[in-house]
Coordinates of C-alpha atoms in Angstrom, one line a residue:
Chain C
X1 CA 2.5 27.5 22.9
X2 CA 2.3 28.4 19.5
X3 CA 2.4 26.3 16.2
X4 CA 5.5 25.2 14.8
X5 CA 6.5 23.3 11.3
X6 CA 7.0 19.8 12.0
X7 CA 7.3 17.2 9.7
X8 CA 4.6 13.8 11.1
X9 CA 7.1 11.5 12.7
X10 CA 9.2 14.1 14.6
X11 CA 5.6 15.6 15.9
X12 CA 4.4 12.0 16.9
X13 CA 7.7 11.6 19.0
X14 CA 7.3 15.4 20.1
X15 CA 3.7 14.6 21.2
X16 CA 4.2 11.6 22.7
X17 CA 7.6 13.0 25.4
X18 CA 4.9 15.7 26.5
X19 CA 1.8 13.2 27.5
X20 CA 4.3 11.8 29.4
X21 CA 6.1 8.5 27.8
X22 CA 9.4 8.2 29.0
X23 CA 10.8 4.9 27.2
X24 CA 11.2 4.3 23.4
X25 CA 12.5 1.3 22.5
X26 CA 13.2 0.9 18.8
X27 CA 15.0 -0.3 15.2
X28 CA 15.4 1.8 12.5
X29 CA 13.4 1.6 9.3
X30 CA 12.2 3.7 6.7
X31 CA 10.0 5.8 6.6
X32 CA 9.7 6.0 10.2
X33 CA 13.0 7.0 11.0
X34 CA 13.2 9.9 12.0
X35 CA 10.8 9.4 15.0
X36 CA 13.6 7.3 16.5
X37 CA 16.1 9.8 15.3
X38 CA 14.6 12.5 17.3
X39 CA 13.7 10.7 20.2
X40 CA 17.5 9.5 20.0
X41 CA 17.9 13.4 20.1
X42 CA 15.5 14.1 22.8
X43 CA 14.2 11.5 25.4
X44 CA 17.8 11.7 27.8
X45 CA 16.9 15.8 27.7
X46 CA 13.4 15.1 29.1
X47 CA 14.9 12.4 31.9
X48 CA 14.0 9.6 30.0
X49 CA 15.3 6.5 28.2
X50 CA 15.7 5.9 24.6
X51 CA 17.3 2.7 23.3
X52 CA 17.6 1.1 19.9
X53 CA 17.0 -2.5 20.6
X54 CA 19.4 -5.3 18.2
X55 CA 15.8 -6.0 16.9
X56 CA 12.4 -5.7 16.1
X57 CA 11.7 -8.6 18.6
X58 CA 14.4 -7.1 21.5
X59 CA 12.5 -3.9 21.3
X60 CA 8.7 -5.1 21.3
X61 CA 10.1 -7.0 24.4
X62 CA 11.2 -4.2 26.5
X63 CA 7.9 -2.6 25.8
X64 CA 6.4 -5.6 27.7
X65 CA 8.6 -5.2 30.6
X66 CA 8.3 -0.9 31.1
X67 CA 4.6 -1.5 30.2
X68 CA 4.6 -4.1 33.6
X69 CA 7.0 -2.0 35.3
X70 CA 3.4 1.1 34.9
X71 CA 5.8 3.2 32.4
X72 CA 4.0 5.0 29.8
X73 CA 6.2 3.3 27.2
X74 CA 6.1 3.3 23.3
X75 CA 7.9 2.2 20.0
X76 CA 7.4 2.3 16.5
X77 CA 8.3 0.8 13.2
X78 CA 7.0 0.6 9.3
X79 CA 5.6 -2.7 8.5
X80 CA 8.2 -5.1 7.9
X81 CA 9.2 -3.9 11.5
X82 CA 5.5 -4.5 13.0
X83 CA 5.0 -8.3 11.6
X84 CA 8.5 -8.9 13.3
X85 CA 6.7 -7.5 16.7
X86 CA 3.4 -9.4 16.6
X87 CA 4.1 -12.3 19.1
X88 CA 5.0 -9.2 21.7
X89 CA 2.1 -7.6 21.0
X90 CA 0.3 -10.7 21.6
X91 CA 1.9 -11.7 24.9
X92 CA 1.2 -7.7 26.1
X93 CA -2.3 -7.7 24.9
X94 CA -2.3 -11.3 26.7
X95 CA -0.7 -9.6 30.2
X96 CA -3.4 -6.9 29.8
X97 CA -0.8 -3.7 29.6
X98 CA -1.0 -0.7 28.2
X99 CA 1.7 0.7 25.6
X100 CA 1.8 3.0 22.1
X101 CA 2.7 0.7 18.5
X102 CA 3.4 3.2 16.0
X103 CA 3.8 1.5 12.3
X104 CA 4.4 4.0 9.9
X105 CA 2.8 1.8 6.9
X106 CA 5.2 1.1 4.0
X107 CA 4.3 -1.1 0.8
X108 CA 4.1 -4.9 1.5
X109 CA 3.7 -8.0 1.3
X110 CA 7.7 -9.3 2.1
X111 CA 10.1 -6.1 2.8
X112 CA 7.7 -4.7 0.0
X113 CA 9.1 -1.1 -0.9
X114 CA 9.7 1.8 1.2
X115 CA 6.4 4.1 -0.2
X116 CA 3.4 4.8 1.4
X117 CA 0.5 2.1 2.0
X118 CA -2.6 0.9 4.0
X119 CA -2.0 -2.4 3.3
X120 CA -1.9 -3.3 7.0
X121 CA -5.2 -2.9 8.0
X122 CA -6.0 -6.4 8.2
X123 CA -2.6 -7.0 10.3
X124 CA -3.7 -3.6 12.7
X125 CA -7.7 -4.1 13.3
X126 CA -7.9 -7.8 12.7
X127 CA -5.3 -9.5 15.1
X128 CA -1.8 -9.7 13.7
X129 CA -0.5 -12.3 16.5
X130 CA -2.1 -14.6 17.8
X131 CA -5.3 -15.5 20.1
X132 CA -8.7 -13.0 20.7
X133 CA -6.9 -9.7 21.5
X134 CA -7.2 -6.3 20.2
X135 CA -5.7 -3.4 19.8
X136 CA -7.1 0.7 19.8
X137 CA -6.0 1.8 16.3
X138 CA -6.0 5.5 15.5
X139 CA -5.4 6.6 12.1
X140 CA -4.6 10.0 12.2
X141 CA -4.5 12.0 8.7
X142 CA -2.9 15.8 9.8
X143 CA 0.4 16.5 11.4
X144 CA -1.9 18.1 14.3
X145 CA -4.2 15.3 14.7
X146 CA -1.3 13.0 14.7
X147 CA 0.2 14.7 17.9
X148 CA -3.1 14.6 19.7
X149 CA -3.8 10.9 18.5
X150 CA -0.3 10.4 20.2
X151 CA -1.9 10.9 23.7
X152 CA -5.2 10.4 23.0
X153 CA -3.8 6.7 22.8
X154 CA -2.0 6.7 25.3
X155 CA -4.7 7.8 27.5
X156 CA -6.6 4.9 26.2
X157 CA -4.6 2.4 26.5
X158 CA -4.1 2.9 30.0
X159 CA -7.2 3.4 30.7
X160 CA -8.5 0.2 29.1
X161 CA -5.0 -1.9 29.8
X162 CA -4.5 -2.9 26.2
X163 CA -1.7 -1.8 23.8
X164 CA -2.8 0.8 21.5
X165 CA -1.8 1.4 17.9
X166 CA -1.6 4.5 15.1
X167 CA -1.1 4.0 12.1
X168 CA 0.5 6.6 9.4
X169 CA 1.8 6.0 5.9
X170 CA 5.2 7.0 5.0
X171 CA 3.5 10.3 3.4
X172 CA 2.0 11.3 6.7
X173 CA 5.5 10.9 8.5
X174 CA 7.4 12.8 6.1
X175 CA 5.4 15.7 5.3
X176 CA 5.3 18.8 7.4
X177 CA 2.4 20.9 8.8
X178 CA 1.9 23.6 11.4
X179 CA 1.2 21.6 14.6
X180 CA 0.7 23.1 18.2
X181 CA 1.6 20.5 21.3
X182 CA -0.1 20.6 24.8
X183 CA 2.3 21.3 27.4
X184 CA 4.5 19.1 29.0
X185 CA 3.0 16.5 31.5
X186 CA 4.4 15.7 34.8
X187 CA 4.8 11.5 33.9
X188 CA 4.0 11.2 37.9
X189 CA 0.6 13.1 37.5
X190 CA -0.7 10.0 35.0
X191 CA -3.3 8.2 36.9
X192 CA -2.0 5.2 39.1
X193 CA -1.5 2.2 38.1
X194 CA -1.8 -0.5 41.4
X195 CA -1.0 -3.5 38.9
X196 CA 2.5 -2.7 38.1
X197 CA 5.0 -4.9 39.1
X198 CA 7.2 -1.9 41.5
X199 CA 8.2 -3.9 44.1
X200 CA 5.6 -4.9 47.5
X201 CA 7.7 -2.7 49.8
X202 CA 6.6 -5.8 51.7
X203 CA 3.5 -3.8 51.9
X204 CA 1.0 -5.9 49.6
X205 CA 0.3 -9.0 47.5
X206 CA 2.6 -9.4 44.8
X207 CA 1.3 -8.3 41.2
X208 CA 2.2 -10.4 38.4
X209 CA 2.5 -10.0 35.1
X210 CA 2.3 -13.1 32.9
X211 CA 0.1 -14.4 29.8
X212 CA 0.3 -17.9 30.4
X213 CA -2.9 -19.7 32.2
X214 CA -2.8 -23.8 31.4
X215 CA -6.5 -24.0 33.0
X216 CA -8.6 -23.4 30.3
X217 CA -11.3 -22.0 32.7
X218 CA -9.3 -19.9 34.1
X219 CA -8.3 -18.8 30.0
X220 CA -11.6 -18.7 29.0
X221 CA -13.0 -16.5 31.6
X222 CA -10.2 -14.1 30.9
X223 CA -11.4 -13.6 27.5
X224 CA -14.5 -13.5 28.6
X225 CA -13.4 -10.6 30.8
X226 CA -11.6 -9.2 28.0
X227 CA -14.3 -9.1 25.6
X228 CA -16.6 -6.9 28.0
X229 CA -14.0 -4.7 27.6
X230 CA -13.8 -4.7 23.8
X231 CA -18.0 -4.2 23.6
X232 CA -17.7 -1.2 25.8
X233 CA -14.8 0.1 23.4
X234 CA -16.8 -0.6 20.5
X235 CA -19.5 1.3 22.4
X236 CA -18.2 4.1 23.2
X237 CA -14.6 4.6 21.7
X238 CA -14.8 5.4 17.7
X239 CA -14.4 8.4 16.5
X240 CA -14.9 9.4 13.0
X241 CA -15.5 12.5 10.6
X242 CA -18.1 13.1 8.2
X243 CA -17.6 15.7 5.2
X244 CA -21.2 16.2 2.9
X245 CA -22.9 13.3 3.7
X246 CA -26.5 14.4 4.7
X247 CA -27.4 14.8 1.1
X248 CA -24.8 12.4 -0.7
X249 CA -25.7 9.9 -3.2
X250 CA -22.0 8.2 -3.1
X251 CA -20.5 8.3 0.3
X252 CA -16.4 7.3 0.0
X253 CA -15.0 5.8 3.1
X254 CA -11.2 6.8 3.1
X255 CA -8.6 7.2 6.7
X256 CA -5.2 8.6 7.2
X257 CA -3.6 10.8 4.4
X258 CA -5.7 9.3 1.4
X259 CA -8.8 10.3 3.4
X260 CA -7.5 14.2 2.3
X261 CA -7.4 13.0 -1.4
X262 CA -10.5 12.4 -1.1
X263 CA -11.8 15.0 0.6
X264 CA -10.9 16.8 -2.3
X265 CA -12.1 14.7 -5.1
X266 CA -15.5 14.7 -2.8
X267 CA -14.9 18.8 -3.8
X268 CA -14.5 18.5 -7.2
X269 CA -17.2 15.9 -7.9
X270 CA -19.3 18.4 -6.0
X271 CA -18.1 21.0 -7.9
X272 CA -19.8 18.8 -11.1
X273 CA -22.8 18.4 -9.4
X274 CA -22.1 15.4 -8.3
X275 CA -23.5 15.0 -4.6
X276 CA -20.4 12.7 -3.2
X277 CA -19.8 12.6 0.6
X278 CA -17.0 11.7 2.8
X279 CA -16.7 9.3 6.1
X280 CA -13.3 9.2 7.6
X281 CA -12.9 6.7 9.9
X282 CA -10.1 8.2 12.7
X283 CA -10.1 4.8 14.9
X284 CA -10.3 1.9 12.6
X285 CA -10.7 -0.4 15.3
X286 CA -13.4 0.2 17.1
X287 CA -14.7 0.8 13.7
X288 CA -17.1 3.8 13.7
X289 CA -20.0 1.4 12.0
X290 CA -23.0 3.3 13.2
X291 CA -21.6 6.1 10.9
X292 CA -22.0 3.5 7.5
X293 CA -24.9 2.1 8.6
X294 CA -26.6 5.5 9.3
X295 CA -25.6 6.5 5.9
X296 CA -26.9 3.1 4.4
X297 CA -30.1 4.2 4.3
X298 CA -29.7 7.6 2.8
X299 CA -26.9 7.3 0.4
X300 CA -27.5 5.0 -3.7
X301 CA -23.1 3.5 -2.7
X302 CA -20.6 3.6 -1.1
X303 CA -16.7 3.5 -2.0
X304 CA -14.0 2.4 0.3
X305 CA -10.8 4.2 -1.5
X306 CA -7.2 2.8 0.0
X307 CA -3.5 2.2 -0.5
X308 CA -4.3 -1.6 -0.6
X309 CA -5.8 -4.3 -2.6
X310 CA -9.1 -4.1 -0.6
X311 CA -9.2 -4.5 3.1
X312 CA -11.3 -1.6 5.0
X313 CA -13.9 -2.0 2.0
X314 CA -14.7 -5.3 4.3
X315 CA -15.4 -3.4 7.3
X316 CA -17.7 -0.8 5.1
X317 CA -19.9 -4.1 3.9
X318 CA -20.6 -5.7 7.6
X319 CA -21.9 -2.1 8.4
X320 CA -23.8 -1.4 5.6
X321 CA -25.3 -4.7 5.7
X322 CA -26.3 -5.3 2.3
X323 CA -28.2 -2.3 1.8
X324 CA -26.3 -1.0 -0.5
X325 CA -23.7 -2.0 -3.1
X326 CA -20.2 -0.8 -1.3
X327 CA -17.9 -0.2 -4.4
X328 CA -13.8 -0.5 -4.0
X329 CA -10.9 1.5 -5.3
X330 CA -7.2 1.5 -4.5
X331 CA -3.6 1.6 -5.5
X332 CA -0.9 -0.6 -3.3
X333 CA 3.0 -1.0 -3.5
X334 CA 3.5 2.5 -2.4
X335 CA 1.3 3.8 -5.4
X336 CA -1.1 6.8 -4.2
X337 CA -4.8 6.5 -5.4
X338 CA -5.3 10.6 -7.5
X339 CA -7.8 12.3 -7.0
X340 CA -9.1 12.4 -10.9
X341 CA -8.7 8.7 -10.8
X342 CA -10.9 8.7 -7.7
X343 CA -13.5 11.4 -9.4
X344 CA -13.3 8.9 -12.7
X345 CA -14.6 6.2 -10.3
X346 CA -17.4 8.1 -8.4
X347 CA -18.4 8.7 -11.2
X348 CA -18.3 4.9 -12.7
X349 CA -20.0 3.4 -9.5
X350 CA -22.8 6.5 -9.6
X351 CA -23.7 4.7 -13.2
X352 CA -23.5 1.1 -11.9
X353 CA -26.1 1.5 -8.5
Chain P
X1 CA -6.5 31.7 -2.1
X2 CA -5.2 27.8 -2.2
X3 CA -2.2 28.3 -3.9
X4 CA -0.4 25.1 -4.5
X5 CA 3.3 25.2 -5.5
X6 CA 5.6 22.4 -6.9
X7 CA 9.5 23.0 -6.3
X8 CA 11.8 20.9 -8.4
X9 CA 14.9 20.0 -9.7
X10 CA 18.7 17.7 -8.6
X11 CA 18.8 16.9 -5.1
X12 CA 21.4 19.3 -3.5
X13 CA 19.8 22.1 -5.0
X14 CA 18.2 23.0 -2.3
X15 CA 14.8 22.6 -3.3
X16 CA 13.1 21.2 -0.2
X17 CA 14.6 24.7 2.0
X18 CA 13.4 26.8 -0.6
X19 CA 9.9 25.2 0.0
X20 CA 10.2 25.2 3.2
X21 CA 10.7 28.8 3.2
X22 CA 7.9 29.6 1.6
X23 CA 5.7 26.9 4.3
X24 CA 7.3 29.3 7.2
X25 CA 5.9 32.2 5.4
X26 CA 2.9 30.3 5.4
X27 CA 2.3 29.4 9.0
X28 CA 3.6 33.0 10.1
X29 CA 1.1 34.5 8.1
X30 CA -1.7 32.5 9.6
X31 CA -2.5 30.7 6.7
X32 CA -3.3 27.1 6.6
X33 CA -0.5 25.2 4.3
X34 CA 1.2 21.6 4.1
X35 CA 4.9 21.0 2.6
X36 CA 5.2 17.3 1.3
X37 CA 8.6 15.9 0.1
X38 CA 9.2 13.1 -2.5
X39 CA 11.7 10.6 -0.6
X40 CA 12.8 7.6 -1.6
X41 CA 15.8 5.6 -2.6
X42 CA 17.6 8.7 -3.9
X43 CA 21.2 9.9 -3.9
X44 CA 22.9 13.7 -4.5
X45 CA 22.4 14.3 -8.0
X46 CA 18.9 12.6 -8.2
X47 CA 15.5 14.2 -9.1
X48 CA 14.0 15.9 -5.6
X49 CA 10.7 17.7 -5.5
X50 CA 8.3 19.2 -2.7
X51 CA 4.6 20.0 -3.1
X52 CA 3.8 23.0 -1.0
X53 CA 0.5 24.7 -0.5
X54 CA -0.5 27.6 1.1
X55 CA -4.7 28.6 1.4
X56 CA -7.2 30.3 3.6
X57 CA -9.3 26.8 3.6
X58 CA -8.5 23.4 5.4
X59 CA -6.5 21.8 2.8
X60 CA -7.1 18.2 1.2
X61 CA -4.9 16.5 -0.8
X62 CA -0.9 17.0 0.3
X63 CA -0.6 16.0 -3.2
X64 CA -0.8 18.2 -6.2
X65 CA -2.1 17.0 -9.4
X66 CA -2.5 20.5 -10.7
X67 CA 0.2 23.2 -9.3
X68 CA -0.9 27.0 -10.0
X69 CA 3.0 27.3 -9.8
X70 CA 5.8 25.7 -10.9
X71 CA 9.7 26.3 -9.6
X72 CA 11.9 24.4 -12.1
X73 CA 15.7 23.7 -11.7
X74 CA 16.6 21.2 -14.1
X75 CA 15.2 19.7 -17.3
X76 CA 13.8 16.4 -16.6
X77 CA 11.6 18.3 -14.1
X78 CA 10.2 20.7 -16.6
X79 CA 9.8 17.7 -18.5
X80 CA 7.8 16.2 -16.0
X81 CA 5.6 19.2 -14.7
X82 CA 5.3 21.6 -17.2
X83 CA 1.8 20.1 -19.0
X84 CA 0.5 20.2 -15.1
X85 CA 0.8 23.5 -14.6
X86 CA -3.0 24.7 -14.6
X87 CA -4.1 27.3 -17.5
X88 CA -3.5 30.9 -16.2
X89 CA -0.5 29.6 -13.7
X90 CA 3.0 30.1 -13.7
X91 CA 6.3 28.9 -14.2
X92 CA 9.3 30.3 -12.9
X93 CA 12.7 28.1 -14.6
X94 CA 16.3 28.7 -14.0
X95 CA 17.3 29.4 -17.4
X96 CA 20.7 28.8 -16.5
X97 CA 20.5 25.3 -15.9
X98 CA 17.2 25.0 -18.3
X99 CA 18.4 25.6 -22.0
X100 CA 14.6 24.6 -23.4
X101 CA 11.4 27.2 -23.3
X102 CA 7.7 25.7 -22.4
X103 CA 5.6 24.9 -25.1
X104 CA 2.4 26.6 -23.5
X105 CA 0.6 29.9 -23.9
X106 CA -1.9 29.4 -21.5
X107 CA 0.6 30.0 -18.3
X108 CA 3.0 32.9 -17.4
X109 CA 6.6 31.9 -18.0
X110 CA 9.7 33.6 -16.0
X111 CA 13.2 32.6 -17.1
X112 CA 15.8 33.5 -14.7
X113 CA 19.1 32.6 -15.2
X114 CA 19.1 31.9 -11.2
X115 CA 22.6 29.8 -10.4
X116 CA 24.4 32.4 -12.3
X117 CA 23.1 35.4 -10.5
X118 CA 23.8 33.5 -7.4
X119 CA 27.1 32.7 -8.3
X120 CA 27.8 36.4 -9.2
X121 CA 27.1 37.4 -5.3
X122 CA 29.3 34.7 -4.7
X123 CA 27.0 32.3 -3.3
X124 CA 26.4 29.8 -5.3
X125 CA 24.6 27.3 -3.6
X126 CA 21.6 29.8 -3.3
X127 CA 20.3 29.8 -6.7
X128 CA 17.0 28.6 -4.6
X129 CA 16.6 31.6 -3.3
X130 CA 16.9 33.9 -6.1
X131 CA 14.2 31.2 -7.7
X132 CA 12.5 31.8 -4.6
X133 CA 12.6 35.6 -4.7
X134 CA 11.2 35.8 -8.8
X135 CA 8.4 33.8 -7.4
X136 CA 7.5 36.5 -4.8
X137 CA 7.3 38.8 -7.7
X138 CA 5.2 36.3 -10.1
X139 CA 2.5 36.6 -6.7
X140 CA 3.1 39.8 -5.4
X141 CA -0.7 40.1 -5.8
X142 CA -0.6 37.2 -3.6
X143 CA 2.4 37.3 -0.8
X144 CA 4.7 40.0 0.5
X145 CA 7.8 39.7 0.2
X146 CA 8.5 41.1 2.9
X147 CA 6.7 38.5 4.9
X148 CA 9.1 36.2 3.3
X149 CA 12.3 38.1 4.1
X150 CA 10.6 38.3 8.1
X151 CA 10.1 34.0 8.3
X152 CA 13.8 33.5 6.6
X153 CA 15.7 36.0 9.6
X154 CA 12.4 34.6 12.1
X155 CA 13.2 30.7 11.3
X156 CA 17.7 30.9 11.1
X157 CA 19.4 30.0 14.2
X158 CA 20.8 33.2 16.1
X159 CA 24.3 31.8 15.5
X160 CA 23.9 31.6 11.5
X161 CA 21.8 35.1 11.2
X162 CA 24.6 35.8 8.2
X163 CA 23.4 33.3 6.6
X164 CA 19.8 34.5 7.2
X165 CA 21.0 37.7 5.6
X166 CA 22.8 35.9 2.4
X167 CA 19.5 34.2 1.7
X168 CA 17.8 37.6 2.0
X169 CA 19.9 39.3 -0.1
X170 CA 19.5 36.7 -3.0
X171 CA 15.5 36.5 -2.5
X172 CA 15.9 40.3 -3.2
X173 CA 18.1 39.5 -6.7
X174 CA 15.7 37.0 -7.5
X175 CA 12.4 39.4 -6.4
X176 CA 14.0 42.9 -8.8
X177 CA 15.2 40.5 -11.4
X178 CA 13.7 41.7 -14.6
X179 CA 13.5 39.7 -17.6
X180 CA 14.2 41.2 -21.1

């Protein structure tokens, strides 16, 4: 098929009805709107079921019961939205099922503002409900790599039972770009899944889906299970891009739209001789580590650029280990980091290492 | 060529379509391009602006700190963009809505009286598109217009091609204007 001009959130929901999910249950917010608005459109065409929930919480809930039921399965929200669906997300990372959290970052702390942010990192790769769980976080920075994020996660998630996550900004959901989808998949062609609660038949033993466990053997040995799972993940499952780093002096560590405005101050700070590089983490958790601490021992800094106070900058230290000085720079409350301002400070932390 | 084009002026004007326009032309011409909004608590009458660019390279920032052209429909915009503009760009301002002139003489300045040539063909909701059309001729070393005229009839509904053809014909007013 051939490309069409979509803005992010429509191609998200686009993407994520032809990789087969066939249940959105949602609550409107801004700026993730319009990805319930064109499932609303959509989903019945394509035989499936869209439903906005009374809440947050009612929605995140029905993920848990499609996701037991073996539906590929999905909502989304901006960030207000995502703290109200944490103790789901708990409970379904807790019932080991797979399913698609889409949080279209919007400023914060509170109800914040309604502009573009990272300030949910912490919340995203760091728990954001309770006990040891994780999530697979993409953070997707085109319109294109958005869609294929869409069923790269989903794959994923099945594949490894655990709920997966991307995360946009409200920039990256409203702006358009030439995207081109994979064709439609048949839901039934997905691989099986012989732990979904879909009736015995009388046929077999009964599956059940549950995250409560009062022996803490039992409990523990579940993590313990679960963790294996995570090291192979962390093994094998980041994904990252590198622009100009073999020769850099100042590598910046940027994701999702602000990674692009700093791709190009990594230009123009080249263009001034200055030899600046680029990593762009695409899954934040696993966090693509070996990439920093490759670089750690070729590049004089780093800088971790974001739409927050500080919080990937953290992630940047543990994997460069104190070899280098990592440097931070960022804008929050739905203020966008420019890419002068991010040449100015190259520049500033080239002087300081 | 990175070309990277700010549209701006009220909301209503239709400043978002007429970048969007130029983003079809874009993608139907092969060319790599991104078309970014500004959204945010506003209402009809409010300030609205899009960021469009258009190159033969991957492009970086959606945002533009430095457009190589400005499309201007009221005055607070001009206000806001016009020292932006980089040295050797241009601005195209619809001097019907725009009393003021730009203070620069480093960048190519084309005053159209836009609304009221749209108004004359009876159509005047479509000053966009005559704003649209003087910018083809500011880059005709850049874009056909032609191209533009194929992703307007390419990208309308079936059911509203007369429509299609209204926005043509105004791109064309806007494209043969010439200033005196």
């Amino acid at each position: 098929m051939s490309k069409v001009l979509m803005k992010g959130n429509e191609a998200l929901a686009e993407a994520a009805m032809r990789c087969g999910c066939r249940f959105f249950f949602g609550y409107p917010i801004t700026p993730q709107t319009e990805l319930a608005a064109y499932m609303a459109k959509k989903m019945q065409k394509n035989g499936g079921t869209f439903l906005q929930a009374e809440s947050e919480v009612a929605a995140i809930n029905m993920v848990y019961g499609a996701a037991g039921a073996g539906a590929r399965v999905m909502t989304s929200s901006s960030s207000p939205g995502i703290s109200l669906k944490q103790e789901g997300i708990s409970y379904i990372a807790g019932a080991d099922l797979p399913c698609l959290v889409v949080n279209i970052v919007r400023g914060g702390p509170g109800l914040g503002g309604i502009q573009p942010a990272q300030s949910d990192y912490f919340q995203a790769t760091k728990g954001g409900g309770h006990g040891d769980y994780h999530l697979l976080v993409f953070a997707p920075s085109s319109v294109q790599e958005l869609a294929d994020m869409t069923s790269r996660a989903f794959d994923k998630a099945d594949e490894y039972r655990m709920p997966a996550m991307i995360m946009g900004d409200g920039m990256l959901g409203q702006m358009m770009e030439p995207v081109e989808f994979k064709e439609f998949a048949d839901p039934a062609s997905l691989p099986a899944k012989p732990w979904a609660t879909t009736g015995t038949g009388m046929k077999r033993k009964k599956n059940i889906i549950n995250s409560l466990y009062l022996t803490p053997e039992e409990l523990e040995n579940l993590c313990v299970e679960r963790e294996k799972r995570y090291d192979k993940i962390r093994a094998t499952e980041y994904l990252y891009e590198e622009i100009d780093t073999e020769d850099a002096d100042i590598i910046i560590a940027a994701y999702g739209t602000i990674a692009r405005v700093a791709m190009s101050a990594v230009q123009q700070a080249r263009e001034m001789g200055i030899k600046a590089g680029l990593i762009r983490p695409i899954t934040l958790w696993p966090f693509p580590t070996e990439a920093f601490a490759k670089r750690a021992e070729t590049a004089k800094c780093f800088l971790s650029v974001e739409m927050s106070m500080g919080q990937m900058v953290e992630d940047v230290r543990l994997s460069v280990n104190g070899k280098k000085p990592v440097y931070f720079y960022g804008r929050t409350g739905g203020m966008v980091p420019e890419q002068d301002a991010i040449v100015a400070e190259i520049e500033k932390c080239l002087k300081n290492s | 060529m990175y070309e990277q084009i700010i549209i701006a002026g009220f909301g209503g004007q239709g400043v978002l379509f007429a970048g969007k326009i130029l983003a079809y032309m874009g993608m139907d011409t092969g060319k790599e391009l991104s078309w970014l909004p500004s959204y945010g608590p506003e209402m009809r009458g409010g300030t609205c602006n899009c960021s469009v660019i258009i190159a033969d390279t991957q492009i970086g920032s959606p945002i533009i700190q430095r457009p190589d052209a400005l499309i201007v429909m009221n005055k607070p915009s001009l206000e806001k963009f016009a020292d932006s503009v980089r040295p050797g760009g241009v601005i195209v301002l619809d001097s019907s809505l725009i009393d003021s002139k730009v203070e620069r003489d480093d960048v190519t300045v084309i005053y159209i009286p836009a609304m009221k040539i749209a108004e004359q063909a009876g159509a005047g909701t479509l000053g966009n598109m005559v704003m649209a059309g003087a910018y083809m001729k500011a880059r005709d070393d850049m874009f056909k217009v032609d191209d533009l005229y194929k992703s307007v009839r390419e990208h309308t509904p079936a059911k509203r091609a007369g429509l299609a053809e209204k926005n043509i014909e105004l791109i064309k007013a806007g494209y043969e204007f010439k200033q005196c």
